[in-house]
Short mmCIF file of C-alpha atoms in Angstrom, two decimals:
data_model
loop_
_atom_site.label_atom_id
_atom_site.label_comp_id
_atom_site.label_asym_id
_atom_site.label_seq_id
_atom_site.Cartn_x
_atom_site.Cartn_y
_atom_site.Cartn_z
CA UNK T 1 -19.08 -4.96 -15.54
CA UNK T 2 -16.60 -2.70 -13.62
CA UNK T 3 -13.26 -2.04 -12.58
CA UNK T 4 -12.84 -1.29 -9.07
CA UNK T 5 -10.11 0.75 -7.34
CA UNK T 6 -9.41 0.00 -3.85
CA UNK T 7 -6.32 2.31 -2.99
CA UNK T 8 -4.94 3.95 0.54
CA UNK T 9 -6.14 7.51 1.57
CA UNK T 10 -3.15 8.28 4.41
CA UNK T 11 0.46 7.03 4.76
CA UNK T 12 -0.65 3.34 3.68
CA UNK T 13 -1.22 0.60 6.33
CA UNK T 14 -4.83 1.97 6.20
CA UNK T 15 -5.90 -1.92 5.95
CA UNK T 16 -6.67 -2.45 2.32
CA UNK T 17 -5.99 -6.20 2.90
CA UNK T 18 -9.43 -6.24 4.69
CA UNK T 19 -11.37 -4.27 2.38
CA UNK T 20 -10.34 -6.26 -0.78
CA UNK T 21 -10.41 -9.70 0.97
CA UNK T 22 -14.43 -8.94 2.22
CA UNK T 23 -14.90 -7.46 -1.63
CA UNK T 24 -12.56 -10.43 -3.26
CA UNK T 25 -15.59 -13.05 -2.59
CA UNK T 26 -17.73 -11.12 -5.08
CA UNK T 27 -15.00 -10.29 -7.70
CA UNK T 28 -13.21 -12.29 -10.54
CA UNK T 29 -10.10 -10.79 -10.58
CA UNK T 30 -7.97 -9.05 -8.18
CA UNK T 31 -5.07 -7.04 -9.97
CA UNK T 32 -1.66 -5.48 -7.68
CA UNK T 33 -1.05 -2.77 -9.78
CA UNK T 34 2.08 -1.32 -8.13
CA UNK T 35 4.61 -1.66 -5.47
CA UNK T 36 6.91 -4.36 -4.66
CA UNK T 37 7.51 -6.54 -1.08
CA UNK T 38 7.60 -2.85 0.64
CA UNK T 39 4.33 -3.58 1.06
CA UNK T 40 2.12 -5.43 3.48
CA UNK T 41 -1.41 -6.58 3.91
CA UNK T 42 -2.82 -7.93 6.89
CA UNK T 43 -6.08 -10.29 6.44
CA UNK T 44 -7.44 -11.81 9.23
CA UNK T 45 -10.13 -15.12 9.21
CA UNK T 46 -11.58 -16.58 12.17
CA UNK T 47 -8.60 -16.85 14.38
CA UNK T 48 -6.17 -17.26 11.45
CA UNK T 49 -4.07 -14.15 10.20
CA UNK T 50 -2.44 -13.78 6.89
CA UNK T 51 1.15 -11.53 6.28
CA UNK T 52 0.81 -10.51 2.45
CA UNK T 53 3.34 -8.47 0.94
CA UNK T 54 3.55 -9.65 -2.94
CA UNK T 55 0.19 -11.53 -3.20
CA UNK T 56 -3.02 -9.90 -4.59
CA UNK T 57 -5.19 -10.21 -1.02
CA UNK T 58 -7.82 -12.01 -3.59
CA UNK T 59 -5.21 -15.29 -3.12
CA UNK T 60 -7.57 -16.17 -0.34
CA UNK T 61 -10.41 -16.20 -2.35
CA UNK T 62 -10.82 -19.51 -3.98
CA UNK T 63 -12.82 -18.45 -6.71
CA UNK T 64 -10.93 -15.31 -7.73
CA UNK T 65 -7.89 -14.65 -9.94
CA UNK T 66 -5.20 -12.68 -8.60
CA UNK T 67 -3.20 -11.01 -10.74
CA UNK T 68 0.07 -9.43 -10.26
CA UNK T 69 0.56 -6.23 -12.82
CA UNK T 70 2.60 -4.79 -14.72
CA UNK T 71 3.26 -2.14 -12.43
CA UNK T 72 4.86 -4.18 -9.56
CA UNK T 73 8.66 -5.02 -8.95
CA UNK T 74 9.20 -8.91 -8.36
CA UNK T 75 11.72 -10.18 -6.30
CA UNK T 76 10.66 -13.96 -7.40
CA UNK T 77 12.91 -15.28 -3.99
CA UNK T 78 10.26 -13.24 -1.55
CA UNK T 79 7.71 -14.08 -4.49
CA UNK T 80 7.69 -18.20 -3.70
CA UNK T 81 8.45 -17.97 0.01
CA UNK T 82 5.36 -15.99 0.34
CA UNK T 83 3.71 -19.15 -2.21
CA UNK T 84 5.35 -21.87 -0.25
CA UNK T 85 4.01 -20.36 3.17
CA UNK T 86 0.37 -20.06 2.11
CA UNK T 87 0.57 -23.80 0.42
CA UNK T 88 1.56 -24.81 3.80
CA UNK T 89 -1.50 -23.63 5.19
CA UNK T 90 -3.47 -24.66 3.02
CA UNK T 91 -4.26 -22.16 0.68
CA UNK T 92 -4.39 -22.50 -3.43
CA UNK T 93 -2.51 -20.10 -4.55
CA UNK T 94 -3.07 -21.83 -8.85
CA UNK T 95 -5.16 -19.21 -9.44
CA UNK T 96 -2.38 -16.57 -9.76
CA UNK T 97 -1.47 -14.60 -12.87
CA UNK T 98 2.14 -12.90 -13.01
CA UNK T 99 2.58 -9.99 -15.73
CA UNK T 100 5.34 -11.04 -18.32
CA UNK T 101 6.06 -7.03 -18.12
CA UNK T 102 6.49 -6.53 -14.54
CA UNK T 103 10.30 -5.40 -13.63
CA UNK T 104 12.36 -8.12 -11.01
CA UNK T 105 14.22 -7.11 -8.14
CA UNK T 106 17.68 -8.97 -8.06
CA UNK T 107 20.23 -9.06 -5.32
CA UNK T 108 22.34 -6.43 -6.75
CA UNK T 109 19.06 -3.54 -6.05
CA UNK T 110 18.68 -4.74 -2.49
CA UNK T 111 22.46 -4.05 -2.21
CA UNK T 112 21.75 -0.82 -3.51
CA UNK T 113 18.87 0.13 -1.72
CA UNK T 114 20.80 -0.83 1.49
CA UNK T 115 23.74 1.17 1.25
CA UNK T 116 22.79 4.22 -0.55
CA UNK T 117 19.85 4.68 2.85
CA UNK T 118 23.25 3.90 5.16
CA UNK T 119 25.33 6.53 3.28
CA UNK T 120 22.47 9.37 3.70
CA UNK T 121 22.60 9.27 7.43
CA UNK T 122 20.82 11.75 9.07
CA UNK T 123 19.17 12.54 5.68
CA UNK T 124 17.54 9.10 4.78
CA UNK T 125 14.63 8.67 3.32
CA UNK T 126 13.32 5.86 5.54
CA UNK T 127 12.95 2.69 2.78
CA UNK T 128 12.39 -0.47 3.89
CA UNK T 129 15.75 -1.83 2.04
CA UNK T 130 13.82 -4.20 0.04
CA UNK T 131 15.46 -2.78 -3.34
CA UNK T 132 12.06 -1.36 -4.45
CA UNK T 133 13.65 2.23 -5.44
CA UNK T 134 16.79 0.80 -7.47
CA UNK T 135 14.10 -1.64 -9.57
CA UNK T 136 11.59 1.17 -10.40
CA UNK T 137 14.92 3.36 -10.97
CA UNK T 138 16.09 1.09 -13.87
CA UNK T 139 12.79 0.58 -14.74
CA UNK T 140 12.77 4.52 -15.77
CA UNK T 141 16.58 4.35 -16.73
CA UNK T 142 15.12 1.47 -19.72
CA UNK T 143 17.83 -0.72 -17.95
CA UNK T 144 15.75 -2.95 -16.07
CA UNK T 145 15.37 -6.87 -16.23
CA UNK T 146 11.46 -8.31 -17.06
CA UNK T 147 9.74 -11.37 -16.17
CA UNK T 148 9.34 -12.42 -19.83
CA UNK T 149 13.48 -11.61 -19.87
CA UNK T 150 14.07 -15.41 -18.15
CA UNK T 151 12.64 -17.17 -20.72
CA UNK T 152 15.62 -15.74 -22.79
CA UNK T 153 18.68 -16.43 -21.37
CA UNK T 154 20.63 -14.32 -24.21
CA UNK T 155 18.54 -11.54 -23.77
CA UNK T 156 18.26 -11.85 -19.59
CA UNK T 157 22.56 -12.00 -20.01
CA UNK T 158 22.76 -8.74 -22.15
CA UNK T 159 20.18 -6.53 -19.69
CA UNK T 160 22.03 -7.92 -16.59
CA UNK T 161 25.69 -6.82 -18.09
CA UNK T 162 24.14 -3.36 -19.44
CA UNK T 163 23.09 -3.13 -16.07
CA UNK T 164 26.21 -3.83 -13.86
CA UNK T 165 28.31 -1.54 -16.17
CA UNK T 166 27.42 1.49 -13.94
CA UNK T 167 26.34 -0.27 -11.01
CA UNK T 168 29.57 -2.10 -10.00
CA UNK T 169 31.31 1.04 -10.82
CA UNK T 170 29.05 2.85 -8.10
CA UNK T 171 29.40 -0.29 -5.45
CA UNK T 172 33.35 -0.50 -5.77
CA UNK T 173 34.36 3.21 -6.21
CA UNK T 174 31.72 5.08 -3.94
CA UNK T 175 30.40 2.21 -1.39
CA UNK T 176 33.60 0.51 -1.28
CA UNK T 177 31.85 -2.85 -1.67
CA UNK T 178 32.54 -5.90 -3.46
CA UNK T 179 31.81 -5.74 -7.36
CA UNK T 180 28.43 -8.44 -8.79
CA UNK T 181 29.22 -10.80 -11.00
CA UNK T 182 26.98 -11.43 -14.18
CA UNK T 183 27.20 -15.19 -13.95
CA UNK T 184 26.12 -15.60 -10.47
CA UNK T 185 22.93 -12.86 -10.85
CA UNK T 186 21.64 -14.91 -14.49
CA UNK T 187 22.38 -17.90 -12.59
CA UNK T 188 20.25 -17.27 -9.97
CA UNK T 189 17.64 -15.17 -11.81
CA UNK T 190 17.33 -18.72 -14.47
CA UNK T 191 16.66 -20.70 -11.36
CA UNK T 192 13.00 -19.28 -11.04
CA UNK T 193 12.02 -19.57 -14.61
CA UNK T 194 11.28 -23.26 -14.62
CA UNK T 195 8.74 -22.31 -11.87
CA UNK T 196 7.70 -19.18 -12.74
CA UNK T 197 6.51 -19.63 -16.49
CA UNK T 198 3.40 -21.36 -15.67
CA UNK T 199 1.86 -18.20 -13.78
CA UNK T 200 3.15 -15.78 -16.97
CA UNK T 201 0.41 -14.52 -19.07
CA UNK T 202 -0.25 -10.93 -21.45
CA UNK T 203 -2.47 -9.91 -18.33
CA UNK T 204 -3.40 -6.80 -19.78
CA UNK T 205 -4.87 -8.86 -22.50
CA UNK T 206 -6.59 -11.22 -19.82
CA UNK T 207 -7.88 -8.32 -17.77
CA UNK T 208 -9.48 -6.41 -21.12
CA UNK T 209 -11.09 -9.68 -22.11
CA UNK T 210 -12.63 -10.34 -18.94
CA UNK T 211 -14.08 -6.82 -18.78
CA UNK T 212 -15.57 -7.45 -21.93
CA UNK T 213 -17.14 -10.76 -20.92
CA UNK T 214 -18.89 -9.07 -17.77
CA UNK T 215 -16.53 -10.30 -14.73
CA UNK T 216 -15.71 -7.87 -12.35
CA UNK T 217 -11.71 -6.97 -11.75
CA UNK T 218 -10.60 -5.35 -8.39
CA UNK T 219 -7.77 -3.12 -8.50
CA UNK T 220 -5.52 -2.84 -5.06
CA UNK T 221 -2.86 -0.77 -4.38
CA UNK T 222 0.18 -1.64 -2.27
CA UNK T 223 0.92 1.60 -0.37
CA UNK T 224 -1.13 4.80 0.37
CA UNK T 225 -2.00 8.34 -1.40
CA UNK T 226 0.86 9.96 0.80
CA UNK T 227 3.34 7.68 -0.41
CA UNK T 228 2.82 8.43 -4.46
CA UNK T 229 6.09 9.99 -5.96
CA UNK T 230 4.44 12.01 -7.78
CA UNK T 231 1.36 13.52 -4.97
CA UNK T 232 2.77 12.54 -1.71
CA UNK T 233 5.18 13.86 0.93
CA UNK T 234 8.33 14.03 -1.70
CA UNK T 235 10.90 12.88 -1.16
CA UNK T 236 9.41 10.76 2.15
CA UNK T 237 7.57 8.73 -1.03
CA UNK T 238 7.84 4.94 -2.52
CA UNK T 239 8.98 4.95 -6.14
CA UNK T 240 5.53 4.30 -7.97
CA UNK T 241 2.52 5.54 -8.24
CA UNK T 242 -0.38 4.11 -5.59
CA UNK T 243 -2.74 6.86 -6.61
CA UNK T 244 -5.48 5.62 -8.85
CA UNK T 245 -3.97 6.90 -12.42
CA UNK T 246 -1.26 4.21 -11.28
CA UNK T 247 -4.34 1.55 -11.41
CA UNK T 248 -4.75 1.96 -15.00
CA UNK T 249 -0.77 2.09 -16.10
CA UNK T 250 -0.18 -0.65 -13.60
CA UNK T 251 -3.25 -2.80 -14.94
CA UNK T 252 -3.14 -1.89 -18.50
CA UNK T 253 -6.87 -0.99 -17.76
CA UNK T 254 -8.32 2.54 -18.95
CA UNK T 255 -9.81 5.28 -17.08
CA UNK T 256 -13.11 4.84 -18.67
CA UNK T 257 -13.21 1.17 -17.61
CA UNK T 258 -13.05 2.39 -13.67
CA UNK T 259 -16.47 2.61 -12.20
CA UNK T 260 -15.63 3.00 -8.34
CA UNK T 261 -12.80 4.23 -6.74
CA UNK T 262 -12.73 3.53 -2.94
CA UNK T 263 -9.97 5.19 -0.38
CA UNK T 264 -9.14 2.59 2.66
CA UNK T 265 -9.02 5.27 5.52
CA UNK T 266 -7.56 4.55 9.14
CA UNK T 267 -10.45 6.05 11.66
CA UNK T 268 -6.76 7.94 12.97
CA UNK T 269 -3.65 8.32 11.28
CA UNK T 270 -0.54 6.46 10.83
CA UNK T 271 3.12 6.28 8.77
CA UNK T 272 5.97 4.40 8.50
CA UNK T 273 9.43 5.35 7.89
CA UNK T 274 10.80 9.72 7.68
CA UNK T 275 8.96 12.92 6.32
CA UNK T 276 6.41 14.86 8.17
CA UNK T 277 3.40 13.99 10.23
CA UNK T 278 1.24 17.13 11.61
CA UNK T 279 -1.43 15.28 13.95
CA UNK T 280 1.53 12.89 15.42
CA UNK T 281 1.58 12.03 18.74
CA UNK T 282 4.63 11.54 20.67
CA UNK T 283 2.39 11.10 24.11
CA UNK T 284 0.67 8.57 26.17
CA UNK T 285 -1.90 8.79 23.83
CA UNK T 286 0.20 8.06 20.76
CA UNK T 287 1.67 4.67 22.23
CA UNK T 288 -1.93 3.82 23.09
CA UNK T 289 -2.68 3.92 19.60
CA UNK T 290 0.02 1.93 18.91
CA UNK T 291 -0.47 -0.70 21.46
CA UNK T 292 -4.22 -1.23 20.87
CA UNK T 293 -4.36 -0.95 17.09
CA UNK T 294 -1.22 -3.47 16.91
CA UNK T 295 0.31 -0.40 14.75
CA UNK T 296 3.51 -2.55 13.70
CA UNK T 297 4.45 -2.73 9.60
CA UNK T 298 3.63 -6.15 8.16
CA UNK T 299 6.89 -6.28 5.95
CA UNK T 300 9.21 -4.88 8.50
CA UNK T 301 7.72 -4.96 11.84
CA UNK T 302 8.96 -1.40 12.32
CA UNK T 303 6.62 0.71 14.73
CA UNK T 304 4.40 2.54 13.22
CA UNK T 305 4.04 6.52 14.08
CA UNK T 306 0.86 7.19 15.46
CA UNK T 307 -1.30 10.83 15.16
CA UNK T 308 -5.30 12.02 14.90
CA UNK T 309 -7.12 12.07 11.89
CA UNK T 310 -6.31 14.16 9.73
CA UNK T 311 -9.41 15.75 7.19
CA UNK T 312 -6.79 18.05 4.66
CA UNK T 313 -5.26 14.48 4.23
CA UNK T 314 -8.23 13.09 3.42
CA UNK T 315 -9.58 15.42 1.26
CA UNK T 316 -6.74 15.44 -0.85
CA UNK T 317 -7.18 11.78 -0.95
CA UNK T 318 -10.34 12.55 -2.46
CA UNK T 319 -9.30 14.75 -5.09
CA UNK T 320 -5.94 13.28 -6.08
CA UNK T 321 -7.88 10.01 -6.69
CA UNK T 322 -11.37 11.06 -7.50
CA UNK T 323 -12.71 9.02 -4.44
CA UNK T 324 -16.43 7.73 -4.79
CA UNK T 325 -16.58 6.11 -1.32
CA UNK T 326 -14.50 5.66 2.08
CA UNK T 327 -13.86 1.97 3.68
CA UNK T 328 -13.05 3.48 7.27
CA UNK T 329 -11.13 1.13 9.48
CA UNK T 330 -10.16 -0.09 12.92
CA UNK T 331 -13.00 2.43 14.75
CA UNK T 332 -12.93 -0.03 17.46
CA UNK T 333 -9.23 1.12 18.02
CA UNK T 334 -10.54 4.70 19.47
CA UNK T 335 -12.79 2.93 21.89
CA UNK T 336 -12.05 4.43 25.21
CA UNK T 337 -11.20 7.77 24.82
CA UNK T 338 -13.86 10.48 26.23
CA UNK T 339 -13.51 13.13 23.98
CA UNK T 340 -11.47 12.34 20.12
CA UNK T 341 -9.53 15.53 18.47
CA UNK T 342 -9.76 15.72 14.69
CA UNK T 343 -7.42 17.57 12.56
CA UNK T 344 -9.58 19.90 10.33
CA UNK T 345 -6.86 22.27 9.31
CA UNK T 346 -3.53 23.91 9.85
CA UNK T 347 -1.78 26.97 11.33
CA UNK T 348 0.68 27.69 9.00
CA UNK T 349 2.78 31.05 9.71
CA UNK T 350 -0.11 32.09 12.06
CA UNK T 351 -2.42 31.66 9.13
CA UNK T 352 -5.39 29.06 9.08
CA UNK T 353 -4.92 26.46 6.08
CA UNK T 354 -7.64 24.13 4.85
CA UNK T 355 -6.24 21.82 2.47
CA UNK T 356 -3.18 20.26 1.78
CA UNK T 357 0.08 22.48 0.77
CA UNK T 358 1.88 22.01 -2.10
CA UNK T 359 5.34 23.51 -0.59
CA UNK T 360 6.67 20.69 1.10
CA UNK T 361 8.68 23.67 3.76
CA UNK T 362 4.91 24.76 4.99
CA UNK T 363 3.80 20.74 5.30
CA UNK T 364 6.73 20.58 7.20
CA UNK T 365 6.01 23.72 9.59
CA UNK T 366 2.02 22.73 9.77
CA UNK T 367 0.25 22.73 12.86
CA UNK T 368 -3.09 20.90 13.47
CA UNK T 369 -5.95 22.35 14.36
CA UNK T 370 -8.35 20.68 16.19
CA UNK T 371 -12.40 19.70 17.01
CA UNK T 372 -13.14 17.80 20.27
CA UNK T 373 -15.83 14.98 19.40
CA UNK T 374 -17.21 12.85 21.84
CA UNK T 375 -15.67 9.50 22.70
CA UNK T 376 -17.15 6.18 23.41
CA UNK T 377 -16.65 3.76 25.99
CA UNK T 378 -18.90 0.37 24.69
CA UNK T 379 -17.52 -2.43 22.86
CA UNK T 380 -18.67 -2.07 19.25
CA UNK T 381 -16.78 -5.00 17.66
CA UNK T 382 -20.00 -6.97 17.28
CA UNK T 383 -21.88 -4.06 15.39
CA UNK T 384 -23.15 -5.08 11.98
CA UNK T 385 -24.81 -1.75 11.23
CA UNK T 386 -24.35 2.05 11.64
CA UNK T 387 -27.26 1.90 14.54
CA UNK T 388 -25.85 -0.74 16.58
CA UNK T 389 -22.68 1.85 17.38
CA UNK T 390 -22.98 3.89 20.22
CA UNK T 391 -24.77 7.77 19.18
CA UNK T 392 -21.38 9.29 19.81
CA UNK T 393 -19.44 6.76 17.63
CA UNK T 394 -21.99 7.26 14.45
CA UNK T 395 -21.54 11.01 14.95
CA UNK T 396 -17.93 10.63 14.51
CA UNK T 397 -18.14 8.79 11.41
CA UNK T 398 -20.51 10.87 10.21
CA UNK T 399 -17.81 14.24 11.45
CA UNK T 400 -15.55 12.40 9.35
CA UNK T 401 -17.72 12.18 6.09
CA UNK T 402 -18.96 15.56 6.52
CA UNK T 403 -15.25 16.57 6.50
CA UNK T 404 -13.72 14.46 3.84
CA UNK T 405 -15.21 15.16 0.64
CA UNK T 406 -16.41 11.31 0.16
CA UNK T 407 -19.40 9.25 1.35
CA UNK T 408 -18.18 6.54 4.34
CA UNK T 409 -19.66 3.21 2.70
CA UNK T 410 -18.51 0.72 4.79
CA UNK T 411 -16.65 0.89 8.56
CA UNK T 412 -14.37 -1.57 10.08
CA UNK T 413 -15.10 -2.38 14.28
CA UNK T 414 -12.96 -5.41 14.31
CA UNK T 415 -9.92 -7.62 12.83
CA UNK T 416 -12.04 -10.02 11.24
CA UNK T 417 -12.95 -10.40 7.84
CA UNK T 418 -16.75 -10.19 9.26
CA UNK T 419 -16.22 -7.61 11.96
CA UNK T 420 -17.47 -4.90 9.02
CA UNK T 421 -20.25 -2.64 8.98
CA UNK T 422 -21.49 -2.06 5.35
CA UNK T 423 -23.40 1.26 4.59
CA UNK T 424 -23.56 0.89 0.91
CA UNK T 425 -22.59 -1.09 -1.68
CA UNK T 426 -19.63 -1.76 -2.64
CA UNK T 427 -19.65 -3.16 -6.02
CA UNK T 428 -23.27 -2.54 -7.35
#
């Protein structure tokens, strides 16, 4: 049976939450495979909505296993909070996994995080402070504290001193702030381990053996294509890797286990936080956007910057990630509007562009050039396939294939879980 990749095509905030919760009641696993509590999924069902930002969106799935990877940074505070909150509503959350390799954030990276953005100024980057970069950086730098490290407090002592060596000499002499002490951060770190052991496993082990016994593991990523250190808008990035290669480091899964690999793309465009945005709009039209598609971050409620869609974008989704299919959301959002521009390429220098740059001073100077496609005016968030929408509506989403370099599978007309039109397949 396969692995699945569900992963963001834009800036993130594409709504991957509703794609994997409608695909989680058919899967046995969902896996997080990178990204910390930066991150956000919205889910909604009926007329309840859900806020995830740590939790696989398969934790509202009874009969699924989520599974927190390797490849995400913990902060086990924001981790039970988020636990506590969904037990309150009555969700099980027993069914969740927690790699014994996956990096925690302590109090000391949010510190970080915080006042290194406040000392750039003018040239920040635009994180959400949640101590995401200073996690993945020790992560790199080898000096980085575990999950499994708890269960040792000798071991979860040593790391945290190695640690603070540097760190307090960086907080004290450039920040001017108050130096961390070693007892109170392994005091507080030991206080989760009574809770957290039960959800520890090898979950690359668990994830292997269930692909060899037939179940079917989903693969989500936390942030979008754009955001990927490594292929996005550097240095207006996270710190890991959403892109799908992240899916099989962050999973301990191989490539040749992946059978599907579906981009989540916004029927428009959106981003969060600095770096540069050719189809934005800083008009009427952008704040209507905004209003009607409730464009405000899950984790921090910032607003989020609203443009056209944009096709380079997408088709570097496609071949950054090898896409096999498009889940296109929130369609319903562009109901309205009589006639729909759609980025197809750039003026860069007075010179048409196609695809994507790879200088990030030409990104930065591109202009968009756009198609007018027909609006619609009808409601469509009762459609439950292609023919129900309006003519004009299914020749936009079938503009947007044509343009993208990736079949459109399914399409999103509403916030619910149900308000989904399915094209193809998603699984089989």
């Amino acid at each position: 049976m396969p692995a699945i990749v569900v992963l963001g095509a834009q800036w993130g905030d594409e709504g991957k939450g509703k794609a994997t919760d409608l695909l989680g009641e058919r899967v046995d696993y969902v896996v997080r495979y990178q990204g910390g509590n930066n991150a956000g999924h919205t889910v909604v069902i009926g007329d309840q909505k859900f806020a995830l930002h740590l939790l696989p969106s398969g934790i509202l799935s009874p009969n699924t296993t989520s599974v927190i990877g390797n490849g995400v940074v913990i902060d086990p505070g924001v981790l039970f909070t988020e636990i506590d909150a969904l037990n309150a509503r009555g969700v099980d959350t027993s069914n969740l996994v927690i790699s014994s390799n996956a990096h925690l954030i302590t109090n000391y990276h949010v510190t970080l995080d915080k006042v290194t953005e406040r000392f750039l100024g003018k040239s920040k980057i635009g994180t959400t402070g949640r101590g995401i970069g200073p996690t993945y950086g020790d992560k790199v730098a080898r000096v980085g504290i575990r999950v499994q490290d708890l269960f040792d407090e000798k071991i979860l002592r040593a790391k945290v001193e190695g640690a603070l060596l540097n760190k307090n000499q960086v907080l004290v002499k450039v920040f001017n702030r108050r130096a961390v002490e070693v007892d109170a951060v392994v005091e507080e770190l030991l206080g989760f381990a009574d809770r957290l052991q039960p959800f520890v496993q090898d979950t690359v082990l668990l994830l292997n053996n269930a692909l060899d016994a037939g179940k079917t593991v989903l693969l989500e990523g936390g942030q979008g294509t754009l955001l990927d250190v490594d292929h996005g808008t550097y240095p207006f990035v996270t710190s890991s890797n959403p892109t799908a290669g992240g899916a099989c480091t962050g999973s301990g899964i191989g490539p040749t286990k992946i059978s599907r690999v579906i981009g989540i793309l916004k029927a428009y465009t959106t981003r969060v936080g600095s770096g540069p945005f050719p189809t934005e709009l800083l008009d009427d039209d952008g704040e209507k956007l905004r209003q009607i598609g409730g464009e405000r971050g899950v984790t921090t409620g910032r607003p989020r910057r609203c443009g056209w869609f944009d096709a380079p974008i997408a088709r570097y989704a496609t071949r950054v990630n090898g896409l096999t299919d498009f889940f296109l959301t929130k369609l319903d959002v562009l109901t309205g509007w009589e006639e729909i521009p759609v980025c197809v390429a750039y003026e860069i220098d007075g010179k048409r562009v196609e695809e994507l740059p790879s200088s990030q001073t030409d990104f930065h100077h591109a202009k968009p050039i756009y198609e007018m496609v027909p609006g619609w005016k009808e409601d469509i968030s009762g459609a439950k396939s292609l023919s129900d929408l309006p003519k004009t509506a299914q020749n936009y989403v079938k503009f947007l294939e044509e343009i993208s370099g990736a079949p459109i599978s399914a399409i999103g007309v509403g916030q619910d879980r149900n308000a989904t039109i399915v094209v193809r397949d998603l699984i089989n």
